[in-house]
XYZ file of N, CA and C in Angstrom:
150
model
N 0.966 -1.629 -0.136
C 0.706 0.183 0.062
C 0.824 0.752 -0.065
N 1.884 1.184 0.934
C 3.224 2.138 0.754
C 3.215 3.074 -0.721
N 3.561 1.771 -1.231
C 3.912 2.097 -3.011
C 3.022 2.564 -3.528
N 2.043 2.345 -3.724
C 0.928 2.095 -4.180
C 0.323 4.192 -3.986
N 0.199 4.402 -2.395
C 0.335 5.657 -2.153
C 1.688 6.463 -3.002
N 3.034 6.032 -2.667
C 3.844 7.010 -2.865
C 3.784 6.656 -4.885
N 3.166 6.289 -5.504
C 3.351 6.699 -6.859
C 2.076 7.413 -6.832
N 1.039 7.721 -6.331
C -0.002 9.087 -6.464
C 0.320 9.757 -6.459
N 1.247 9.809 -5.157
C 2.256 11.619 -4.348
C 2.831 11.882 -5.377
N 3.975 11.293 -5.519
C 5.125 11.135 -6.520
C 4.800 11.736 -8.168
N 3.438 11.476 -8.758
C 3.133 11.776 -9.835
C 3.950 11.084 -10.914
N 4.016 9.600 -10.351
C 4.825 8.877 -10.734
C 3.168 7.669 -12.146
N 2.113 8.056 -11.572
C 0.929 7.836 -12.218
C -0.279 8.169 -12.909
N -0.430 7.243 -14.484
C -1.196 7.710 -14.978
C -2.592 7.882 -14.668
N -3.052 7.360 -13.464
C -4.451 6.945 -13.187
C -4.908 5.558 -11.576
N -5.866 5.756 -11.821
C -6.134 4.572 -9.865
C -5.862 3.623 -10.473
N -7.023 3.165 -11.302
C -6.467 1.763 -11.760
C -4.946 1.452 -12.057
N -3.858 2.083 -13.253
C -3.157 1.774 -13.348
C -2.225 1.990 -11.913
N -2.320 1.813 -10.926
C -1.201 2.340 -9.665
C -2.407 0.400 -8.666
N -3.128 0.287 -9.180
C -3.795 -0.671 -8.185
C -3.147 -2.118 -8.948
N -3.981 -1.811 -10.988
C -2.841 -3.478 -11.624
C -1.221 -2.997 -11.249
N -0.871 -2.124 -11.354
C 0.258 -2.490 -11.154
C 1.328 -2.653 -9.258
N 0.246 -2.736 -8.448
C 0.257 -3.278 -7.324
C -0.148 -4.257 -6.965
N -0.080 -5.135 -7.587
C -1.540 -5.758 -7.742
C -2.568 -6.388 -7.265
N -3.617 -5.633 -7.355
C -4.609 -5.191 -7.144
C -5.835 -5.451 -8.032
N -6.339 -6.762 -8.505
C -7.078 -7.009 -9.764
C -8.380 -6.748 -9.634
N -8.809 -5.519 -8.503
C -9.975 -5.532 -8.711
C -10.097 -3.861 -7.817
N -9.967 -2.707 -8.913
C -9.986 -1.309 -8.642
C -11.146 -1.270 -7.253
N -11.984 -1.578 -7.278
C -12.800 -1.682 -6.079
C -12.411 -1.802 -4.878
N -11.937 -3.150 -4.549
C -11.273 -3.243 -3.229
C -9.563 -2.792 -3.144
N -9.368 -2.332 -4.767
C -8.310 -1.296 -3.681
C -8.589 -0.023 -3.442
N -9.443 0.235 -4.141
C -9.838 2.180 -3.295
C -10.064 1.795 -1.741
N -10.930 -0.111 -1.707
C -11.508 0.420 -0.261
C -10.872 0.555 0.927
N -9.518 -0.999 -0.162
C -8.729 -0.919 1.068
C -7.189 0.371 1.637
N -7.746 1.046 0.523
C -6.495 1.997 -0.152
C -6.941 3.551 1.156
N -8.393 3.365 1.335
C -9.465 4.318 2.205
C -9.253 3.940 3.046
N -9.043 2.865 3.907
C -8.917 2.466 5.249
C -7.773 2.702 5.632
N -6.334 2.306 5.095
C -5.239 2.152 4.877
C -4.851 3.591 5.305
N -5.066 4.583 4.633
C -4.646 6.307 4.487
C -6.311 6.721 5.071
N -7.651 6.648 5.259
C -8.389 7.257 5.202
C -9.043 8.380 4.295
N -8.278 8.552 2.636
C -8.408 8.985 1.836
C -9.304 8.480 0.686
N -9.476 8.515 -0.091
C -9.872 8.215 -1.961
C -8.958 8.366 -2.387
N -8.192 7.137 -3.387
C -6.820 7.359 -3.914
C -6.610 8.357 -5.452
N -7.807 8.332 -5.749
C -8.062 9.771 -6.488
C -7.148 11.000 -6.093
N -7.747 11.368 -4.486
C -7.599 12.073 -4.297
C -5.986 12.929 -4.156
N -5.558 11.918 -3.882
C -3.190 11.982 -4.452
C -3.587 12.081 -5.581
N -3.680 12.177 -6.663
C -3.318 11.375 -8.242
C -3.123 12.980 -8.523
N -1.817 13.081 -8.686
C -1.165 14.924 -9.917
C -1.974 14.888 -10.629
N -2.675 15.882 -11.200
C -2.764 16.378 -12.275
C -1.495 16.818 -13.683
N -1.721 16.398 -14.547
C -1.035 16.020 -15.439
C -0.944 17.319 -15.953
C-alpha cells in the first residue's frame, strides 16, 4: 500500500487503475476500499494532475 501511495503522491501514476494493477490488485473497488481504510482518503484525491 505504501508503494501505491507513493506512486500517486509522487506523480508517477497516470490513473488510479494503473496504480492498482501495478501493485497487485485485480479489482479496482477492492483497492479503493483497502486504500481508504489504510490512509483515510480515496486514492484519486492523491493523484497529481498532469
